[in-house]
Short mmCIF file of N, CA and C in Angstrom, two decimals:
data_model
loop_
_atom_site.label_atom_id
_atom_site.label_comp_id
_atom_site.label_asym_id
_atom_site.label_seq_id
_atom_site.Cartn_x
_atom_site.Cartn_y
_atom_site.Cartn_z
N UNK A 1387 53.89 261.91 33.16
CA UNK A 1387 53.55 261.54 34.50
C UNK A 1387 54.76 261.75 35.40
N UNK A 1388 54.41 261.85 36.58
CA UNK A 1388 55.34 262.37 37.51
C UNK A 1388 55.64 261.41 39.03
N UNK A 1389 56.70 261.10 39.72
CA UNK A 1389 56.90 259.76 40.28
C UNK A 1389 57.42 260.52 41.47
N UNK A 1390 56.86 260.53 42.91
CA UNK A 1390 57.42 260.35 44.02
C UNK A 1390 58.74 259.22 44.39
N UNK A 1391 59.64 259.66 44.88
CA UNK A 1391 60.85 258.95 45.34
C UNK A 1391 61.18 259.05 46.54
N UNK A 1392 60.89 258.25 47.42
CA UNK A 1392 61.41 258.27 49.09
C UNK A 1392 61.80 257.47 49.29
N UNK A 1393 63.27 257.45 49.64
CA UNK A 1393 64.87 256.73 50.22
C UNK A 1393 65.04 257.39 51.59
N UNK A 1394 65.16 255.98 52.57
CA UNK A 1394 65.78 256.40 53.87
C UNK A 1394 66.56 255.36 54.07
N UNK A 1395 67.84 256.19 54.77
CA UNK A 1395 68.66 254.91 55.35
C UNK A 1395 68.97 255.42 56.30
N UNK A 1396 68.37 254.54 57.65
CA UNK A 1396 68.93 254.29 58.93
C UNK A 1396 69.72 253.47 59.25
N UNK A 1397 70.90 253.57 60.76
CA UNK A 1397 71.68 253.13 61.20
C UNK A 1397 70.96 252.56 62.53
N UNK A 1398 70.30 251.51 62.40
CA UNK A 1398 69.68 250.51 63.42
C UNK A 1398 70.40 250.16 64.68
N UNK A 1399 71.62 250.10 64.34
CA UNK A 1399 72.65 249.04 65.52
C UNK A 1399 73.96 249.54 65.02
N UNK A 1400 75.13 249.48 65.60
CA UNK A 1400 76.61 249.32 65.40
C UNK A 1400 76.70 249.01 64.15
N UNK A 1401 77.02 249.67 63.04
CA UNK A 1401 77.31 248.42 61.89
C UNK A 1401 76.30 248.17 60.92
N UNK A 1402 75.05 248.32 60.95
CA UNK A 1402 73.87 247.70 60.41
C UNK A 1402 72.82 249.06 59.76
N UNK A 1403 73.30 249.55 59.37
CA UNK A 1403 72.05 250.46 57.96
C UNK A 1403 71.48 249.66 56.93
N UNK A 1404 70.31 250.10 57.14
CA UNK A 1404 69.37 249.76 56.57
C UNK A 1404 68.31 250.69 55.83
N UNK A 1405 68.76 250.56 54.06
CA UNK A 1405 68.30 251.36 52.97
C UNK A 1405 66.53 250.47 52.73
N UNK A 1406 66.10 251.88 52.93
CA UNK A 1406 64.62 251.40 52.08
C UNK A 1406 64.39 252.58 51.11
N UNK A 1407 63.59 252.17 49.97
CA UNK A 1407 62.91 253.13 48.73
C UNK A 1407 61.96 252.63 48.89
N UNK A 1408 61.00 253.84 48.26
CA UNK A 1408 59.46 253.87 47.17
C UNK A 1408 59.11 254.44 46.72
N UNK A 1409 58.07 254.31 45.76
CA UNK A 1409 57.95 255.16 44.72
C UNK A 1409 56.57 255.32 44.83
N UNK A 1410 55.77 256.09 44.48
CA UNK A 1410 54.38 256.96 44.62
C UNK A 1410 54.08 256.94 43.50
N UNK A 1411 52.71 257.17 43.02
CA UNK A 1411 52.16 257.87 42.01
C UNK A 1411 51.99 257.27 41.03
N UNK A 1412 51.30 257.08 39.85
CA UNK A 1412 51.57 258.62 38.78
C UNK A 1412 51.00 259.76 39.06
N UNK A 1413 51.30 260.86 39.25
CA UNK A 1413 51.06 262.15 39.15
C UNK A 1413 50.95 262.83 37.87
N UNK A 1414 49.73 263.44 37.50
CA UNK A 1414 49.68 263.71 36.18
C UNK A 1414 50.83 265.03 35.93
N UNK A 1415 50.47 265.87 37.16
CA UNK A 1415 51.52 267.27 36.97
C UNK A 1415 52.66 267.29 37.69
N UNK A 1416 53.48 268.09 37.73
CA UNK A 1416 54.47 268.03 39.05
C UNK A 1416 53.95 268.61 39.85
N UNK A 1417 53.71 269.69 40.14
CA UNK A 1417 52.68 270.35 41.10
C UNK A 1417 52.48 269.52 41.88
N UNK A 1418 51.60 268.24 41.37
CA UNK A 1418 50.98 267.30 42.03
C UNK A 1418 52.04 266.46 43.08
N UNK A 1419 52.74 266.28 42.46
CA UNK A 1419 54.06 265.37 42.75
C UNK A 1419 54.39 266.34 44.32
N UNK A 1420 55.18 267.33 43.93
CA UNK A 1420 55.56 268.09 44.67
C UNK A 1420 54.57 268.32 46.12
N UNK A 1421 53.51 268.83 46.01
CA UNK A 1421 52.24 268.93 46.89
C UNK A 1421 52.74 267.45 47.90
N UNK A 1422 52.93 266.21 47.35
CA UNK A 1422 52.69 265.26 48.10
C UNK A 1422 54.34 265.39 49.39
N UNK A 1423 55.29 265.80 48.06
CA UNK A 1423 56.54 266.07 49.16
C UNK A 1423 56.73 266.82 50.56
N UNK A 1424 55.49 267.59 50.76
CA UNK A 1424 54.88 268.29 51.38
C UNK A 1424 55.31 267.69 52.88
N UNK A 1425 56.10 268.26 54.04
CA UNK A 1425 56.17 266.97 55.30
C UNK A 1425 57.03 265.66 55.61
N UNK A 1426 57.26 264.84 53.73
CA UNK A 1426 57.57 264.04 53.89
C UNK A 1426 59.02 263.83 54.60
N UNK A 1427 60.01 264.49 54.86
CA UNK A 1427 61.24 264.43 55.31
C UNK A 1427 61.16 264.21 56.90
N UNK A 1428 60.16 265.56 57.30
CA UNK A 1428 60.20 265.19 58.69
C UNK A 1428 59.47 264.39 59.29
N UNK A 1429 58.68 263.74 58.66
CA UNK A 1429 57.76 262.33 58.94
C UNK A 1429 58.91 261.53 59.12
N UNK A 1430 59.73 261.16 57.81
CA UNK A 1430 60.73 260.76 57.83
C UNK A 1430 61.61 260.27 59.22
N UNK A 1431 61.82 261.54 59.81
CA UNK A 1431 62.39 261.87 60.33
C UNK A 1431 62.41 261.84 61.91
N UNK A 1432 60.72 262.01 61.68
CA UNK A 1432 59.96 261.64 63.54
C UNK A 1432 60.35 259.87 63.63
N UNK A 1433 60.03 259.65 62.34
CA UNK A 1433 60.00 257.76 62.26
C UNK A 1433 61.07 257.29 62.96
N UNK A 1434 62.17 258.16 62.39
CA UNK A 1434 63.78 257.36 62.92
C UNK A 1434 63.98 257.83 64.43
N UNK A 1435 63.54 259.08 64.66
CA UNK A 1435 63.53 259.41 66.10
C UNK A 1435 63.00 258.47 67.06
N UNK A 1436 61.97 257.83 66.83
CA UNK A 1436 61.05 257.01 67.21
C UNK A 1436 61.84 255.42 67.47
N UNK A 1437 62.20 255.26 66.45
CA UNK A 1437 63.05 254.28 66.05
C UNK A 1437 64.43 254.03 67.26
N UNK A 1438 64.91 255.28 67.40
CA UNK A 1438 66.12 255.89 68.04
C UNK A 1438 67.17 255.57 66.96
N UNK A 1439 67.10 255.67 65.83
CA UNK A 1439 67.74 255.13 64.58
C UNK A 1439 68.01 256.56 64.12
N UNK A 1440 69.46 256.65 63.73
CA UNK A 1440 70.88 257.75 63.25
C UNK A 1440 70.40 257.69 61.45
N UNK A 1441 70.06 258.45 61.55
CA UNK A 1441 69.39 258.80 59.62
C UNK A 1441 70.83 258.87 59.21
N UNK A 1442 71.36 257.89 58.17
CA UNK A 1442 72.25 258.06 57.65
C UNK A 1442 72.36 258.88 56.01
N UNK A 1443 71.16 258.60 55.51
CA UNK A 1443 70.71 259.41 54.37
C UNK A 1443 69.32 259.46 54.25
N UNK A 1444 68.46 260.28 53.69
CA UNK A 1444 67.48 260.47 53.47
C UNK A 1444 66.67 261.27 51.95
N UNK A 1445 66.16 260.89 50.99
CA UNK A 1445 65.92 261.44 49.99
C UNK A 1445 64.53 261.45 49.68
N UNK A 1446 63.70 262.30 49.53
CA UNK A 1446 63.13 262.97 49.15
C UNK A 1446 62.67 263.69 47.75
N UNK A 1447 62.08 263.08 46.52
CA UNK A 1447 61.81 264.05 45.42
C UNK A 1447 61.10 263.75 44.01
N UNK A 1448 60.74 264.37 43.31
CA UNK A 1448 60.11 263.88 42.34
C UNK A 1448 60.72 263.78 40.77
N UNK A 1449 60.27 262.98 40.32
CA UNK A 1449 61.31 262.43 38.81
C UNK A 1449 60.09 262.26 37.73
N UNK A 1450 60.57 262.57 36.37
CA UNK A 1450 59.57 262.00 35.07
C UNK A 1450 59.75 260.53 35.19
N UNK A 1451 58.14 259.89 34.84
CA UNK A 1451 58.16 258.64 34.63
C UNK A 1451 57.97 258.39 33.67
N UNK A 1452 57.69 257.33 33.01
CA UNK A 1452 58.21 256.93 31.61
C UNK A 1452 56.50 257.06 31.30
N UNK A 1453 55.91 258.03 30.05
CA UNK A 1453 54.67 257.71 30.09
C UNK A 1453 54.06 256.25 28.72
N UNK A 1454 52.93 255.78 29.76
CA UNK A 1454 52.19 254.36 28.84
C UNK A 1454 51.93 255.03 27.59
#
């Protein structure tokens, strides 16, 4: 199985970043996985614009998950 990973950290204020993660899926293929990465950065990315928030990092990608 295959695991979406999306990490953003914005710079809110002077001083103050703020890290969020999550994780997606199971995805049976990567394919699948991948397909969903599809956009996700610059969604990302409109968000913080929106925000008026300085993207200090941003990650994006897919990983093996441990299968049941």
């Amino acid at each position: 199985m295959w695991m979406l990973e999306i990490a953003l950290c914005p710079q809110l204020a002077a001083g103050v970043i703020e890290c969020r993660s999550e994780v997606q899926g199971p995805y049976v293929a990567p394919m699948a996985c991948r397909e969903r990465m599809n956009g996700q950065r610059d969604a990302l990315r409109a968000l913080a614009d929106d925000l008026d928030a300085e993207l200090v990092d941003i990650k994006v990608g897919c990983r093996r998950g441990r299968d049941a």
